[in-house]
């Protein structure tokens, strides 16, 4: 758990440094998420951290707030992203920084067997921390794309990849499809050149390629046609275009970049 907490904090610090480095003008730059600027991305992360704290500290209150805020669908997500756009950048950064530190400490203190409510199925604290890292990394990719920055991939991607593997069944269910029985073998090349593997070695269905590309796929930050991933078997091929590691309804994804 200590290592995961450290990775979550490191991911947040890296994104904060990227935003600070862009200066005041960077806050208004449009990102690949339609209608969202860099300020929207940071505001969204701060908003989600606030929900995470409520889920940990007051699970019943979280349920009531969720029912109220999302009564008309996921418009609340857009409101959360917009709420910090007009805020002083230093204040928004400070609020997001304090929130993510609080979330990490709160989740680290949750007993291992306890499940915390969330927008999707309830999760154990370790899984929720992994989800916070995944979301920070994914929105950080939007910010990097907007600012034209190249991020050096790290082994923190293993957490994102792990979540992508664990949510295969969820992705099918989110699209109204039966969850397949066939296991999938995942073989991903890490940024350091090692192989990260999940699933039975003898599985007929397989997905392989760079871990970075896999993470871009499951966070829907790149179209599958732009990624060096291969899929073998009907289940693996059916999963590739609907992969989704985040909670909520299916995302629209991104159009292919190649002509």
Short mmCIF file of the C-alpha atoms (twelve columns), coordinates in Angstrom:
data_MODEL
# 
_entry.id   MODEL 
# 
loop_
_atom_site.group_PDB 
_atom_site.id 
_atom_site.type_symbol 
_atom_site.label_atom_id 
_atom_site.label_alt_id 
_atom_site.label_comp_id 
_atom_site.label_asym_id 
_atom_site.label_seq_id 
_atom_site.Cartn_x 
_atom_site.Cartn_y 
_atom_site.Cartn_z 
_atom_site.pdbx_PDB_model_num 
ATOM 1   C CA . UNK A 1   0.000   0.000   0.000   1 
ATOM 2   C CA . UNK A 2   2.860   2.403   0.797   1 
ATOM 3   C CA . UNK A 3   4.283   1.960   -2.691  1 
ATOM 4   C CA . UNK A 4   0.896   2.556   -4.293  1 
ATOM 5   C CA . UNK A 5   0.342   5.718   -2.252  1 
ATOM 6   C CA . UNK A 6   3.776   6.981   -3.288  1 
ATOM 7   C CA . UNK A 7   2.960   6.313   -6.943  1 
ATOM 8   C CA . UNK A 8   -0.391  8.104   -6.681  1 
ATOM 9   C CA . UNK A 9   1.289   11.157  -5.177  1 
ATOM 10  C CA . UNK A 10  4.079   11.072  -7.752  1 
ATOM 11  C CA . UNK A 11  1.561   10.977  -10.606 1 
ATOM 12  C CA . UNK A 12  -0.223  14.015  -9.203  1 
ATOM 13  C CA . UNK A 13  3.012   15.898  -8.650  1 
ATOM 14  C CA . UNK A 14  4.127   15.233  -12.231 1 
ATOM 15  C CA . UNK A 15  0.888   16.598  -13.647 1 
ATOM 16  C CA . UNK A 16  1.018   19.622  -11.364 1 
ATOM 17  C CA . UNK A 17  4.547   20.402  -12.550 1 
ATOM 18  C CA . UNK A 18  3.361   20.183  -16.160 1 
ATOM 19  C CA . UNK A 19  0.506   22.611  -15.509 1 
ATOM 20  C CA . UNK A 20  2.672   25.045  -13.558 1 
ATOM 21  C CA . UNK A 21  5.288   24.960  -16.300 1 
ATOM 22  C CA . UNK A 22  2.711   26.069  -18.865 1 
ATOM 23  C CA . UNK A 23  2.123   29.347  -17.032 1 
ATOM 24  C CA . UNK A 24  -1.075  31.356  -16.822 1 
ATOM 25  C CA . UNK A 25  -1.777  31.062  -20.551 1 
ATOM 26  C CA . UNK A 26  -1.842  27.277  -20.320 1 
ATOM 27  C CA . UNK A 27  -5.019  27.183  -18.243 1 
ATOM 28  C CA . UNK A 28  -7.199  28.251  -21.164 1 
ATOM 29  C CA . UNK A 29  -5.739  25.870  -23.759 1 
ATOM 30  C CA . UNK A 30  -8.308  23.453  -25.201 1 
ATOM 31  C CA . UNK A 31  -7.674  19.750  -24.535 1 
ATOM 32  C CA . UNK A 32  -8.785  16.735  -26.618 1 
ATOM 33  C CA . UNK A 33  -11.830 16.347  -24.340 1 
ATOM 34  C CA . UNK A 34  -14.531 18.345  -26.110 1 
ATOM 35  C CA . UNK A 35  -15.256 21.622  -24.351 1 
ATOM 36  C CA . UNK A 36  -12.590 21.108  -21.699 1 
ATOM 37  C CA . UNK A 37  -9.565  23.333  -21.196 1 
ATOM 38  C CA . UNK A 38  -6.591  22.541  -18.979 1 
ATOM 39  C CA . UNK A 39  -8.463  24.288  -16.149 1 
ATOM 40  C CA . UNK A 40  -11.430 21.933  -16.659 1 
ATOM 41  C CA . UNK A 41  -9.135  18.919  -16.371 1 
ATOM 42  C CA . UNK A 42  -7.628  20.044  -13.059 1 
ATOM 43  C CA . UNK A 43  -11.019 21.096  -11.714 1 
ATOM 44  C CA . UNK A 44  -12.425 17.674  -12.595 1 
ATOM 45  C CA . UNK A 45  -9.659  15.917  -10.675 1 
ATOM 46  C CA . UNK A 46  -10.248 18.125  -7.624  1 
ATOM 47  C CA . UNK A 47  -13.995 17.491  -7.867  1 
ATOM 48  C CA . UNK A 48  -13.517 13.714  -8.085  1 
ATOM 49  C CA . UNK A 49  -11.173 13.744  -5.087  1 
ATOM 50  C CA . UNK A 50  -13.919 15.476  -3.116  1 
ATOM 51  C CA . UNK A 51  -16.319 12.672  -3.989  1 
ATOM 52  C CA . UNK A 52  -13.708 10.090  -2.999  1 
ATOM 53  C CA . UNK A 53  -13.300 11.689  0.416   1 
ATOM 54  C CA . UNK A 54  -17.053 11.682  0.940   1 
ATOM 55  C CA . UNK A 55  -17.229 8.004   -0.058  1 
ATOM 56  C CA . UNK A 56  -14.568 7.083   2.503   1 
ATOM 57  C CA . UNK A 57  -15.781 9.251   5.366   1 
ATOM 58  C CA . UNK A 58  -19.558 9.067   4.912   1 
ATOM 59  C CA . UNK A 59  -20.631 6.143   2.684   1 
ATOM 60  C CA . UNK A 60  -24.334 6.738   3.344   1 
ATOM 61  C CA . UNK A 61  -23.959 10.442  2.625   1 
ATOM 62  C CA . UNK A 62  -22.147 9.558   -0.575  1 
ATOM 63  C CA . UNK A 63  -25.086 7.424   -1.675  1 
ATOM 64  C CA . UNK A 64  -27.585 10.215  -0.981  1 
ATOM 65  C CA . UNK A 65  -25.436 12.821  -2.740  1 
ATOM 66  C CA . UNK A 66  -24.900 10.509  -5.715  1 
ATOM 67  C CA . UNK A 67  -28.638 9.987   -6.123  1 
ATOM 68  C CA . UNK A 68  -29.280 13.723  -5.948  1 
ATOM 69  C CA . UNK A 69  -26.421 14.971  -8.130  1 
ATOM 70  C CA . UNK A 70  -26.802 12.352  -10.844 1 
ATOM 71  C CA . UNK A 71  -30.587 12.242  -10.962 1 
ATOM 72  C CA . UNK A 72  -30.507 13.627  -14.510 1 
ATOM 73  C CA . UNK A 73  -27.542 11.655  -15.790 1 
ATOM 74  C CA . UNK A 74  -23.885 12.510  -15.836 1 
ATOM 75  C CA . UNK A 75  -24.311 16.277  -16.252 1 
ATOM 76  C CA . UNK A 76  -22.802 16.582  -12.775 1 
ATOM 77  C CA . UNK A 77  -19.433 15.632  -14.246 1 
ATOM 78  C CA . UNK A 78  -19.550 18.636  -16.552 1 
ATOM 79  C CA . UNK A 79  -20.580 20.903  -13.680 1 
ATOM 80  C CA . UNK A 80  -17.703 19.615  -11.570 1 
ATOM 81  C CA . UNK A 81  -15.221 20.302  -14.346 1 
ATOM 82  C CA . UNK A 82  -16.578 23.806  -14.869 1 
ATOM 83  C CA . UNK A 83  -16.697 24.881  -11.237 1 
ATOM 84  C CA . UNK A 84  -12.989 25.706  -11.012 1 
ATOM 85  C CA . UNK A 85  -12.523 27.284  -14.428 1 
ATOM 86  C CA . UNK A 86  -12.967 30.845  -13.202 1 
ATOM 87  C CA . UNK A 87  -11.012 30.232  -10.016 1 
ATOM 88  C CA . UNK A 88  -7.590  31.736  -9.422  1 
ATOM 89  C CA . UNK A 89  -5.131  29.158  -10.842 1 
ATOM 90  C CA . UNK A 90  -3.011  29.124  -7.690  1 
ATOM 91  C CA . UNK A 91  -6.108  28.526  -5.560  1 
ATOM 92  C CA . UNK A 92  -7.328  25.709  -7.825  1 
ATOM 93  C CA . UNK A 93  -3.907  24.065  -7.792  1 
ATOM 94  C CA . UNK A 94  -3.736  24.360  -4.020  1 
ATOM 95  C CA . UNK A 95  -7.206  22.887  -3.611  1 
ATOM 96  C CA . UNK A 96  -6.408  19.988  -5.915  1 
ATOM 97  C CA . UNK A 97  -3.055  19.366  -4.180  1 
ATOM 98  C CA . UNK A 98  -4.612  19.333  -0.716  1 
ATOM 99  C CA . UNK A 99  -7.452  17.102  -1.904  1 
ATOM 100 C CA . UNK A 100 -5.283  14.444  -3.482  1 
ATOM 101 C CA . UNK A 101 -3.058  14.269  -0.395  1 
ATOM 102 C CA . UNK A 102 -6.160  13.889  1.757   1 
ATOM 103 C CA . UNK A 103 -7.581  11.149  -0.453  1 
ATOM 104 C CA . UNK A 104 -4.340  9.167   -0.392  1 
ATOM 105 C CA . UNK A 105 -4.132  9.348   3.404   1 
ATOM 106 C CA . UNK A 106 -7.820  8.507   3.878   1 
ATOM 107 C CA . UNK A 107 -7.740  5.487   1.583   1 
ATOM 108 C CA . UNK A 108 -4.496  4.209   3.090   1 
ATOM 109 C CA . UNK A 109 -6.274  4.092   6.457   1 
ATOM 110 C CA . UNK A 110 -9.255  2.031   5.225   1 
ATOM 111 C CA . UNK A 111 -9.147  -1.622  6.413   1 
ATOM 112 C CA . UNK A 112 -8.183  -3.951  3.534   1 
ATOM 113 C CA . UNK A 113 -11.474 -5.874  3.596   1 
ATOM 114 C CA . UNK A 114 -13.744 -2.793  3.460   1 
ATOM 115 C CA . UNK A 115 -15.327 -1.798  0.160   1 
ATOM 116 C CA . UNK A 116 -15.853 1.893   -0.533  1 
ATOM 117 C CA . UNK A 117 -18.876 3.008   -2.604  1 
ATOM 118 C CA . UNK A 118 -18.182 4.630   -5.953  1 
ATOM 119 C CA . UNK A 119 -19.818 5.654   -9.228  1 
ATOM 120 C CA . UNK A 120 -19.504 2.062   -10.404 1 
ATOM 121 C CA . UNK A 121 -19.271 -1.033  -8.204  1 
ATOM 122 C CA . UNK A 122 -17.899 -0.535  -4.651  1 
ATOM 123 C CA . UNK A 123 -14.139 -0.990  -4.443  1 
ATOM 124 C CA . UNK A 124 -11.566 -1.845  -1.844  1 
ATOM 125 C CA . UNK A 125 -9.260  1.008   -0.906  1 
ATOM 126 C CA . UNK A 126 -6.358  -0.341  -2.928  1 
ATOM 127 C CA . UNK A 127 -8.483  -0.512  -6.059  1 
ATOM 128 C CA . UNK A 128 -9.785  3.002   -5.486  1 
ATOM 129 C CA . UNK A 129 -6.261  4.338   -5.078  1 
ATOM 130 C CA . UNK A 130 -5.341  2.611   -8.321  1 
ATOM 131 C CA . UNK A 131 -8.356  4.247   -9.956  1 
ATOM 132 C CA . UNK A 132 -7.258  7.668   -8.701  1 
ATOM 133 C CA . UNK A 133 -3.809  7.115   -10.227 1 
ATOM 134 C CA . UNK A 134 -5.401  5.960   -13.487 1 
ATOM 135 C CA . UNK A 135 -7.625  9.013   -13.703 1 
ATOM 136 C CA . UNK A 136 -4.773  11.394  -12.882 1 
ATOM 137 C CA . UNK A 137 -2.629  9.789   -15.570 1 
ATOM 138 C CA . UNK A 138 -5.453  9.829   -18.139 1 
ATOM 139 C CA . UNK A 139 -6.371  13.477  -17.595 1 
ATOM 140 C CA . UNK A 140 -2.666  14.245  -17.501 1 
ATOM 141 C CA . UNK A 141 -2.453  12.813  -21.009 1 
ATOM 142 C CA . UNK A 142 -5.142  15.238  -22.131 1 
ATOM 143 C CA . UNK A 143 -3.176  18.106  -20.607 1 
ATOM 144 C CA . UNK A 144 0.079   16.931  -22.191 1 
ATOM 145 C CA . UNK A 145 -1.592  16.614  -25.594 1 
ATOM 146 C CA . UNK A 146 -3.049  20.098  -25.247 1 
ATOM 147 C CA . UNK A 147 0.282   21.642  -24.325 1 
ATOM 148 C CA . UNK A 148 2.295   19.660  -26.851 1 
ATOM 149 C CA . UNK A 149 4.334   18.053  -24.071 1 
ATOM 150 C CA . UNK A 150 5.929   14.614  -24.243 1 
ATOM 151 C CA . UNK A 151 5.639   12.614  -21.035 1 
ATOM 152 C CA . UNK A 152 8.224   9.959   -20.234 1 
ATOM 153 C CA . UNK A 153 6.306   6.755   -19.401 1 
ATOM 154 C CA . UNK A 154 7.154   5.208   -16.043 1 
ATOM 155 C CA . UNK A 155 6.503   1.898   -14.348 1 
ATOM 156 C CA . UNK A 156 3.534   3.560   -12.641 1 
ATOM 157 C CA . UNK A 157 1.721   2.479   -15.810 1 
ATOM 158 C CA . UNK A 158 1.532   -1.004  -14.325 1 
ATOM 159 C CA . UNK A 159 -1.262  0.214   -12.035 1 
ATOM 160 C CA . UNK A 160 -3.225  1.565   -14.999 1 
ATOM 161 C CA . UNK A 161 -2.651  -1.624  -16.986 1 
ATOM 162 C CA . UNK A 162 -3.737  -3.761  -14.043 1 
ATOM 163 C CA . UNK A 163 -6.980  -1.829  -13.803 1 
ATOM 164 C CA . UNK A 164 -7.498  -2.232  -17.533 1 
ATOM 165 C CA . UNK A 165 -7.178  -5.996  -17.176 1 
ATOM 166 C CA . UNK A 166 -9.479  -6.129  -14.148 1 
ATOM 167 C CA . UNK A 167 -12.242 -4.194  -15.926 1 
ATOM 168 C CA . UNK A 168 -12.635 -6.406  -18.995 1 
ATOM 169 C CA . UNK A 169 -15.955 -7.779  -17.752 1 
ATOM 170 C CA . UNK A 170 -17.122 -4.299  -16.762 1 
ATOM 171 C CA . UNK A 171 -16.433 -2.988  -20.269 1 
ATOM 172 C CA . UNK A 172 -18.667 -5.644  -21.827 1 
ATOM 173 C CA . UNK A 173 -21.411 -5.032  -19.254 1 
ATOM 174 C CA . UNK A 174 -21.215 -1.257  -19.752 1 
ATOM 175 C CA . UNK A 175 -22.003 -1.825  -23.436 1 
ATOM 176 C CA . UNK A 176 -24.905 -4.136  -22.645 1 
ATOM 177 C CA . UNK A 177 -23.061 -7.237  -23.760 1 
ATOM 178 C CA . UNK A 178 -22.751 -10.571 -21.932 1 
ATOM 179 C CA . UNK A 179 -19.563 -10.905 -19.925 1 
ATOM 180 C CA . UNK A 180 -17.514 -13.570 -21.733 1 
ATOM 181 C CA . UNK A 181 -16.310 -16.726 -20.034 1 
ATOM 182 C CA . UNK A 182 -13.174 -17.032 -22.149 1 
ATOM 183 C CA . UNK A 183 -10.063 -15.760 -20.320 1 
ATOM 184 C CA . UNK A 184 -7.669  -13.366 -22.032 1 
ATOM 185 C CA . UNK A 185 -3.912  -13.486 -21.754 1 
ATOM 186 C CA . UNK A 186 -2.319  -10.037 -21.617 1 
ATOM 187 C CA . UNK A 187 1.381   -9.608  -22.418 1 
ATOM 188 C CA . UNK A 188 2.572   -6.006  -22.250 1 
ATOM 189 C CA . UNK A 189 6.053   -4.588  -22.697 1 
ATOM 190 C CA . UNK A 190 6.843   -2.199  -19.830 1 
ATOM 191 C CA . UNK A 191 8.618   1.153   -20.329 1 
ATOM 192 C CA . UNK A 192 11.739  -0.516  -18.941 1 
ATOM 193 C CA . UNK A 193 11.563  -3.427  -21.390 1 
ATOM 194 C CA . UNK A 194 10.162  -6.077  -19.044 1 
ATOM 195 C CA . UNK A 195 7.031   -8.096  -19.720 1 
ATOM 196 C CA . UNK A 196 3.939   -7.553  -17.599 1 
ATOM 197 C CA . UNK A 197 1.580   -10.507 -17.913 1 
ATOM 198 C CA . UNK A 198 -1.905  -11.376 -16.726 1 
ATOM 199 C CA . UNK A 199 -4.136  -14.357 -17.460 1 
ATOM 200 C CA . UNK A 200 -3.509  -18.024 -18.267 1 
ATOM 201 C CA . UNK A 201 -0.474  -18.698 -20.436 1 
ATOM 202 C CA . UNK A 202 -2.472  -21.162 -22.551 1 
ATOM 203 C CA . UNK A 203 -5.451  -18.847 -23.177 1 
ATOM 204 C CA . UNK A 204 -6.625  -18.836 -26.785 1 
ATOM 205 C CA . UNK A 205 -7.501  -15.140 -26.567 1 
ATOM 206 C CA . UNK A 206 -4.541  -12.795 -26.254 1 
ATOM 207 C CA . UNK A 207 -3.720  -9.088  -26.249 1 
ATOM 208 C CA . UNK A 208 -0.126  -7.944  -26.569 1 
ATOM 209 C CA . UNK A 209 1.895   -4.812  -27.217 1 
ATOM 210 C CA . UNK A 210 3.469   -1.844  -25.413 1 
ATOM 211 C CA . UNK A 211 2.086   -1.137  -21.932 1 
ATOM 212 C CA . UNK A 212 1.834   2.559   -22.816 1 
ATOM 213 C CA . UNK A 213 -0.406  1.805   -25.789 1 
ATOM 214 C CA . UNK A 214 -2.535  -0.500  -23.654 1 
ATOM 215 C CA . UNK A 215 -3.019  2.230   -21.053 1 
ATOM 216 C CA . UNK A 216 -3.924  4.766   -23.744 1 
ATOM 217 C CA . UNK A 217 -6.513  2.267   -24.996 1 
ATOM 218 C CA . UNK A 218 -8.215  1.450   -21.684 1 
ATOM 219 C CA . UNK A 219 -8.389  5.142   -20.707 1 
ATOM 220 C CA . UNK A 220 -9.718  5.928   -24.210 1 
ATOM 221 C CA . UNK A 221 -7.011  8.523   -24.881 1 
ATOM 222 C CA . UNK A 222 -6.149  7.035   -28.284 1 
ATOM 223 C CA . UNK A 223 -8.108  5.191   -30.936 1 
ATOM 224 C CA . UNK A 224 -7.172  1.537   -31.238 1 
ATOM 225 C CA . UNK A 225 -6.051  2.099   -34.855 1 
ATOM 226 C CA . UNK A 226 -3.283  4.400   -33.563 1 
ATOM 227 C CA . UNK A 227 -1.859  1.827   -31.168 1 
ATOM 228 C CA . UNK A 228 0.571   -1.058  -31.626 1 
ATOM 229 C CA . UNK A 229 -1.653  -3.621  -29.943 1 
ATOM 230 C CA . UNK A 230 -2.553  -7.022  -31.345 1 
ATOM 231 C CA . UNK A 231 -5.552  -9.134  -30.392 1 
ATOM 232 C CA . UNK A 232 -6.056  -12.838 -31.056 1 
ATOM 233 C CA . UNK A 233 -9.351  -14.646 -30.532 1 
ATOM 234 C CA . UNK A 234 -12.963 -13.512 -30.758 1 
ATOM 235 C CA . UNK A 235 -13.208 -12.286 -27.158 1 
ATOM 236 C CA . UNK A 236 -9.994  -10.259 -27.320 1 
ATOM 237 C CA . UNK A 237 -10.962 -8.711  -30.653 1 
ATOM 238 C CA . UNK A 238 -14.440 -7.847  -29.352 1 
ATOM 239 C CA . UNK A 239 -12.999 -6.232  -26.213 1 
ATOM 240 C CA . UNK A 240 -10.411 -4.029  -27.918 1 
ATOM 241 C CA . UNK A 241 -12.844 -1.389  -29.280 1 
ATOM 242 C CA . UNK A 242 -14.867 -1.175  -26.030 1 
ATOM 243 C CA . UNK A 243 -12.025 -1.270  -23.474 1 
ATOM 244 C CA . UNK A 244 -12.786 1.033   -20.559 1 
ATOM 245 C CA . UNK A 245 -10.971 1.197   -17.214 1 
ATOM 246 C CA . UNK A 246 -13.020 4.060   -15.768 1 
ATOM 247 C CA . UNK A 247 -16.403 3.983   -14.023 1 
ATOM 248 C CA . UNK A 248 -19.546 5.338   -15.599 1 
ATOM 249 C CA . UNK A 249 -21.210 4.937   -18.984 1 
ATOM 250 C CA . UNK A 250 -19.209 4.089   -22.113 1 
ATOM 251 C CA . UNK A 251 -17.073 6.976   -23.245 1 
ATOM 252 C CA . UNK A 252 -17.078 8.313   -26.822 1 
ATOM 253 C CA . UNK A 253 -13.378 7.562   -27.222 1 
ATOM 254 C CA . UNK A 254 -11.129 9.477   -29.591 1 
ATOM 255 C CA . UNK A 255 -11.105 9.510   -33.383 1 
ATOM 256 C CA . UNK A 256 -8.135  7.909   -35.152 1 
ATOM 257 C CA . UNK A 257 -5.213  10.211  -35.822 1 
ATOM 258 C CA . UNK A 258 -3.947  8.429   -38.896 1 
ATOM 259 C CA . UNK A 259 -5.152  9.462   -42.303 1 
# 
